[in-house]
Amino acid sequence: MTKPQRATETPEERPVDCFVCRKHRDVTLMPGGPVHEDELVVVSHVSPRAPGQSAEVYLGHLLVEPRRHAAGLADLTDEEAERMGRWNTRSARALREVAGAEHVYAAVIGDRVSHLHLHLLPRYPGTPREYWWTRVDEWPQAPRGGEAAAAQLVRRLRSRW
């Protein structure tokens, strides 16, 4: 018999030092606010204020996160997993249609922050093959910008819905 999944958490179960939980409470940490949010999932642009980021970020680098603190994919409830899948797909389409991405990579790494966040990284036309996949944001001509540029892109993506 399988143990029922629990989608709720008490305040004591939310790590106070978790950047993702903190940004869900304080949307000013998301450039332009959330691209999308509902009761289970938040989609946002990577923030220059996130751990390990610099003042300029790769434009279009989105994060799809469960609202509840969950460390990894295996920790999601079925409903959270379904909703994350839906918003991964919708966000990738928006990056293609609104931002002009020719391809969107998806990855879960989880080494720096212990709150699941799925990275969506667009590959823009003209990106040389040697920068595809894990180096897409290292291309010297890759579109980069600070919070204002990321916020402008967020508004464009959000208007798609």
PDB file of C-alpha atoms in Angstrom:
ATOM      1  CA  MET A   1       0.000   0.000   0.000  1.00  0.00           C
ATOM      2  CA  THR A   2       1.399   3.409  -0.954  1.00  0.00           C
ATOM      3  CA  LYS A   3       1.599   6.261   1.478  1.00  0.00           C
ATOM      4  CA  PRO A   4      -0.688   9.163   0.514  1.00  0.00           C
ATOM      5  CA  GLN A   5       1.096  12.223  -0.774  1.00  0.00           C
ATOM      6  CA  ARG A   6       0.900  15.411   1.256  1.00  0.00           C
ATOM      7  CA  ALA A   7       0.949  18.739  -0.571  1.00  0.00           C
ATOM      8  CA  THR A   8       0.759  21.026   2.428  1.00  0.00           C
ATOM      9  CA  GLU A   9       3.480  22.031   4.816  1.00  0.00           C
ATOM     10  CA  THR A  10       3.641  23.791   8.103  1.00  0.00           C
ATOM     11  CA  PRO A  11       5.619  27.035   8.465  1.00  0.00           C
ATOM     12  CA  GLU A  12       8.209  25.068  10.453  1.00  0.00           C
ATOM     13  CA  GLU A  13       8.861  22.888   7.373  1.00  0.00           C
ATOM     14  CA  ARG A  14       9.757  25.889   5.183  1.00  0.00           C
ATOM     15  CA  PRO A  15      13.474  26.619   5.465  1.00  0.00           C
ATOM     16  CA  VAL A  16      13.886  30.292   6.351  1.00  0.00           C
ATOM     17  CA  ASP A  17      17.101  30.539   4.368  1.00  0.00           C
ATOM     18  CA  CYS A  18      15.659  29.047   1.153  1.00  0.00           C
ATOM     19  CA  PHE A  19      15.976  31.692  -1.590  1.00  0.00           C
ATOM     20  CA  VAL A  20      13.134  30.147  -3.632  1.00  0.00           C
ATOM     21  CA  CYS A  21      10.693  30.151  -0.683  1.00  0.00           C
ATOM     22  CA  ARG A  22      11.764  33.717   0.112  1.00  0.00           C
ATOM     23  CA  LYS A  23      11.177  34.900  -3.460  1.00  0.00           C
ATOM     24  CA  HIS A  24       7.712  33.280  -3.495  1.00  0.00           C
ATOM     25  CA  ARG A  25       6.889  35.439  -0.451  1.00  0.00           C
ATOM     26  CA  ASP A  26       8.636  38.555  -1.804  1.00  0.00           C
ATOM     27  CA  VAL A  27       7.931  38.903  -5.529  1.00  0.00           C
ATOM     28  CA  THR A  28      10.275  41.914  -5.712  1.00  0.00           C
ATOM     29  CA  LEU A  29      13.053  39.290  -5.889  1.00  0.00           C
ATOM     30  CA  MET A  30      11.612  38.248  -9.295  1.00  0.00           C
ATOM     31  CA  PRO A  31      12.429  40.699 -12.092  1.00  0.00           C
ATOM     32  CA  GLY A  32       9.026  41.904 -13.321  1.00  0.00           C
ATOM     33  CA  GLY A  33       7.225  39.627 -10.859  1.00  0.00           C
ATOM     34  CA  PRO A  34       6.069  36.125 -11.736  1.00  0.00           C
ATOM     35  CA  VAL A  35       5.607  35.127 -15.363  1.00  0.00           C
ATOM     36  CA  HIS A  36       2.882  32.824 -14.055  1.00  0.00           C
ATOM     37  CA  GLU A  37       1.737  31.715 -10.630  1.00  0.00           C
ATOM     38  CA  ASP A  38      -1.044  29.611  -9.220  1.00  0.00           C
ATOM     39  CA  GLU A  39      -1.606  27.738  -5.981  1.00  0.00           C
ATOM     40  CA  LEU A  40       0.979  25.052  -6.883  1.00  0.00           C
ATOM     41  CA  VAL A  41       3.576  26.522  -9.262  1.00  0.00           C
ATOM     42  CA  VAL A  42       5.511  29.740  -9.828  1.00  0.00           C
ATOM     43  CA  VAL A  43       7.283  30.597 -13.096  1.00  0.00           C
ATOM     44  CA  SER A  44       9.813  33.419 -12.935  1.00  0.00           C
ATOM     45  CA  HIS A  45      12.844  34.831 -14.690  1.00  0.00           C
ATOM     46  CA  VAL A  46      16.209  34.158 -13.086  1.00  0.00           C
ATOM     47  CA  SER A  47      17.100  37.041 -10.794  1.00  0.00           C
ATOM     48  CA  PRO A  48      20.398  38.886 -10.650  1.00  0.00           C
ATOM     49  CA  ARG A  49      19.934  38.665  -6.867  1.00  0.00           C
ATOM     50  CA  ALA A  50      19.777  34.846  -6.877  1.00  0.00           C
ATOM     51  CA  PRO A  51      22.689  32.921  -5.369  1.00  0.00           C
ATOM     52  CA  GLY A  52      25.544  32.690  -7.869  1.00  0.00           C
ATOM     53  CA  GLN A  53      24.119  35.209 -10.352  1.00  0.00           C
ATOM     54  CA  SER A  54      25.673  38.446 -11.551  1.00  0.00           C
ATOM     55  CA  ALA A  55      24.121  41.851 -12.272  1.00  0.00           C
ATOM     56  CA  GLU A  56      23.441  40.775 -15.859  1.00  0.00           C
ATOM     57  CA  VAL A  57      21.586  37.534 -16.503  1.00  0.00           C
ATOM     58  CA  TYR A  58      20.867  35.455 -19.591  1.00  0.00           C
ATOM     59  CA  LEU A  59      17.575  36.817 -20.905  1.00  0.00           C
ATOM     60  CA  GLY A  60      14.855  34.202 -21.141  1.00  0.00           C
ATOM     61  CA  HIS A  61      16.317  31.959 -18.414  1.00  0.00           C
ATOM     62  CA  LEU A  62      13.097  30.920 -16.682  1.00  0.00           C
ATOM     63  CA  LEU A  63      12.575  28.867 -13.543  1.00  0.00           C
ATOM     64  CA  VAL A  64       9.537  26.659 -12.966  1.00  0.00           C
ATOM     65  CA  GLU A  65       9.144  25.898  -9.254  1.00  0.00           C
ATOM     66  CA  PRO A  66       6.652  24.233  -6.968  1.00  0.00           C
ATOM     67  CA  ARG A  67       5.242  26.726  -4.502  1.00  0.00           C
ATOM     68  CA  ARG A  68       5.646  24.177  -1.705  1.00  0.00           C
ATOM     69  CA  HIS A  69       9.219  23.542  -0.594  1.00  0.00           C
ATOM     70  CA  ALA A  70      10.189  20.274  -2.288  1.00  0.00           C
ATOM     71  CA  ALA A  71      13.820  19.311  -2.736  1.00  0.00           C
ATOM     72  CA  GLY A  72      13.551  17.391  -6.006  1.00  0.00           C
ATOM     73  CA  LEU A  73      11.318  15.852  -8.633  1.00  0.00           C
ATOM     74  CA  ALA A  74      10.721  12.740  -6.537  1.00  0.00           C
ATOM     75  CA  ASP A  75       9.348  14.919  -3.730  1.00  0.00           C
ATOM     76  CA  LEU A  76       6.471  16.359  -5.785  1.00  0.00           C
ATOM     77  CA  THR A  77       2.902  15.210  -5.402  1.00  0.00           C
ATOM     78  CA  ASP A  78       1.302  13.916  -8.599  1.00  0.00           C
ATOM     79  CA  GLU A  79      -0.727  17.121  -8.892  1.00  0.00           C
ATOM     80  CA  GLU A  80       2.385  19.296  -8.493  1.00  0.00           C
ATOM     81  CA  ALA A  81       4.233  17.196 -11.087  1.00  0.00           C
ATOM     82  CA  GLU A  82       1.379  17.529 -13.578  1.00  0.00           C
ATOM     83  CA  ARG A  83       1.167  21.272 -13.046  1.00  0.00           C
ATOM     84  CA  MET A  84       4.948  21.693 -13.351  1.00  0.00           C
ATOM     85  CA  GLY A  85       4.869  19.747 -16.616  1.00  0.00           C
ATOM     86  CA  ARG A  86       2.074  21.927 -17.966  1.00  0.00           C
ATOM     87  CA  TRP A  87       3.912  25.160 -17.107  1.00  0.00           C
ATOM     88  CA  ASN A  88       7.238  23.874 -18.425  1.00  0.00           C
ATOM     89  CA  THR A  89       5.551  23.305 -21.783  1.00  0.00           C
ATOM     90  CA  ARG A  90       3.627  26.587 -21.815  1.00  0.00           C
ATOM     91  CA  SER A  91       6.711  28.544 -20.797  1.00  0.00           C
ATOM     92  CA  ALA A  92       8.847  26.887 -23.484  1.00  0.00           C
ATOM     93  CA  ARG A  93       6.203  27.775 -26.080  1.00  0.00           C
ATOM     94  CA  ALA A  94       6.162  31.373 -24.856  1.00  0.00           C
ATOM     95  CA  LEU A  95       9.958  31.579 -25.109  1.00  0.00           C
ATOM     96  CA  ARG A  96       9.707  30.343 -28.676  1.00  0.00           C
ATOM     97  CA  GLU A  97       6.777  32.543 -29.715  1.00  0.00           C
ATOM     98  CA  VAL A  98       7.488  35.733 -27.759  1.00  0.00           C
ATOM     99  CA  ALA A  99      11.272  35.758 -27.262  1.00  0.00           C
ATOM    100  CA  GLY A 100      12.205  34.102 -30.565  1.00  0.00           C
ATOM    101  CA  ALA A 101      13.971  31.053 -29.132  1.00  0.00           C
ATOM    102  CA  GLU A 102      14.657  28.356 -31.696  1.00  0.00           C
ATOM    103  CA  HIS A 103      15.002  25.687 -28.987  1.00  0.00           C
ATOM    104  CA  VAL A 104      14.451  25.510 -25.215  1.00  0.00           C
ATOM    105  CA  TYR A 105      16.574  23.336 -22.937  1.00  0.00           C
ATOM    106  CA  ALA A 106      15.259  22.065 -19.598  1.00  0.00           C
ATOM    107  CA  ALA A 107      17.337  20.969 -16.630  1.00  0.00           C
ATOM    108  CA  VAL A 108      17.100  20.263 -12.923  1.00  0.00           C
ATOM    109  CA  ILE A 109      20.407  20.652 -11.156  1.00  0.00           C
ATOM    110  CA  GLY A 110      19.680  21.349  -7.474  1.00  0.00           C
ATOM    111  CA  ASP A 111      23.262  21.690  -6.259  1.00  0.00           C
ATOM    112  CA  ARG A 112      23.100  25.278  -4.969  1.00  0.00           C
ATOM    113  CA  VAL A 113      19.497  25.650  -3.753  1.00  0.00           C
ATOM    114  CA  SER A 114      17.592  22.746  -2.184  1.00  0.00           C
ATOM    115  CA  HIS A 115      14.163  23.868  -3.468  1.00  0.00           C
ATOM    116  CA  LEU A 116      13.290  22.263  -6.804  1.00  0.00           C
ATOM    117  CA  HIS A 117      13.582  24.704  -9.676  1.00  0.00           C
ATOM    118  CA  LEU A 118      13.531  23.538 -13.260  1.00  0.00           C
ATOM    119  CA  HIS A 119      15.639  25.735 -15.536  1.00  0.00           C
ATOM    120  CA  LEU A 120      14.333  26.617 -18.983  1.00  0.00           C
ATOM    121  CA  LEU A 121      17.135  27.987 -21.152  1.00  0.00           C
ATOM    122  CA  PRO A 122      16.290  29.321 -24.600  1.00  0.00           C
ATOM    123  CA  ARG A 123      18.707  28.924 -27.478  1.00  0.00           C
ATOM    124  CA  TYR A 124      18.449  31.875 -29.792  1.00  0.00           C
ATOM    125  CA  PRO A 125      19.034  31.879 -33.563  1.00  0.00           C
ATOM    126  CA  GLY A 126      22.675  32.291 -34.466  1.00  0.00           C
ATOM    127  CA  THR A 127      24.031  30.586 -31.361  1.00  0.00           C
ATOM    128  CA  PRO A 128      27.125  28.661 -32.523  1.00  0.00           C
ATOM    129  CA  ARG A 129      26.934  24.904 -32.004  1.00  0.00           C
ATOM    130  CA  GLU A 130      29.839  24.928 -29.529  1.00  0.00           C
ATOM    131  CA  TYR A 131      27.604  26.941 -27.165  1.00  0.00           C
ATOM    132  CA  TRP A 132      24.544  24.713 -27.403  1.00  0.00           C
ATOM    133  CA  TRP A 133      23.097  23.076 -24.275  1.00  0.00           C
ATOM    134  CA  THR A 134      25.178  23.594 -21.137  1.00  0.00           C
ATOM    135  CA  ARG A 135      27.081  26.565 -22.563  1.00  0.00           C
ATOM    136  CA  VAL A 136      24.181  28.406 -24.219  1.00  0.00           C
ATOM    137  CA  ASP A 137      24.474  31.302 -21.774  1.00  0.00           C
ATOM    138  CA  GLU A 138      28.266  31.568 -22.233  1.00  0.00           C
ATOM    139  CA  TRP A 139      28.074  32.711 -25.861  1.00  0.00           C
ATOM    140  CA  PRO A 140      29.573  36.224 -25.944  1.00  0.00           C
ATOM    141  CA  GLN A 141      26.684  37.529 -28.095  1.00  0.00           C
ATOM    142  CA  ALA A 142      23.998  35.893 -25.950  1.00  0.00           C
ATOM    143  CA  PRO A 143      21.262  38.328 -24.925  1.00  0.00           C
ATOM    144  CA  ARG A 144      21.990  39.569 -21.415  1.00  0.00           C
ATOM    145  CA  GLY A 145      20.527  42.247 -19.248  1.00  0.00           C
ATOM    146  CA  GLY A 146      19.892  43.459 -15.752  1.00  0.00           C
ATOM    147  CA  GLU A 147      16.660  43.477 -13.801  1.00  0.00           C
ATOM    148  CA  ALA A 148      14.980  46.041 -16.076  1.00  0.00           C
ATOM    149  CA  ALA A 149      15.611  44.015 -19.246  1.00  0.00           C
ATOM    150  CA  ALA A 150      14.490  40.793 -17.547  1.00  0.00           C
ATOM    151  CA  ALA A 151      11.349  42.539 -16.231  1.00  0.00           C
ATOM    152  CA  GLN A 152      10.519  43.797 -19.734  1.00  0.00           C
ATOM    153  CA  LEU A 153      10.793  40.256 -21.121  1.00  0.00           C
ATOM    154  CA  VAL A 154       8.642  38.937 -18.248  1.00  0.00           C
ATOM    155  CA  ARG A 155       5.899  41.417 -19.124  1.00  0.00           C
ATOM    156  CA  ARG A 156       6.006  40.301 -22.770  1.00  0.00           C
ATOM    157  CA  LEU A 157       5.863  36.611 -21.784  1.00  0.00           C
ATOM    158  CA  ARG A 158       3.058  37.210 -19.281  1.00  0.00           C
ATOM    159  CA  SER A 159       0.990  39.070 -21.883  1.00  0.00           C
ATOM    160  CA  ARG A 160       0.944  35.877 -23.968  1.00  0.00           C
ATOM    161  CA  TRP A 161      -1.450  34.393 -21.396  1.00  0.00           C
TER     162      TRP A 161
END
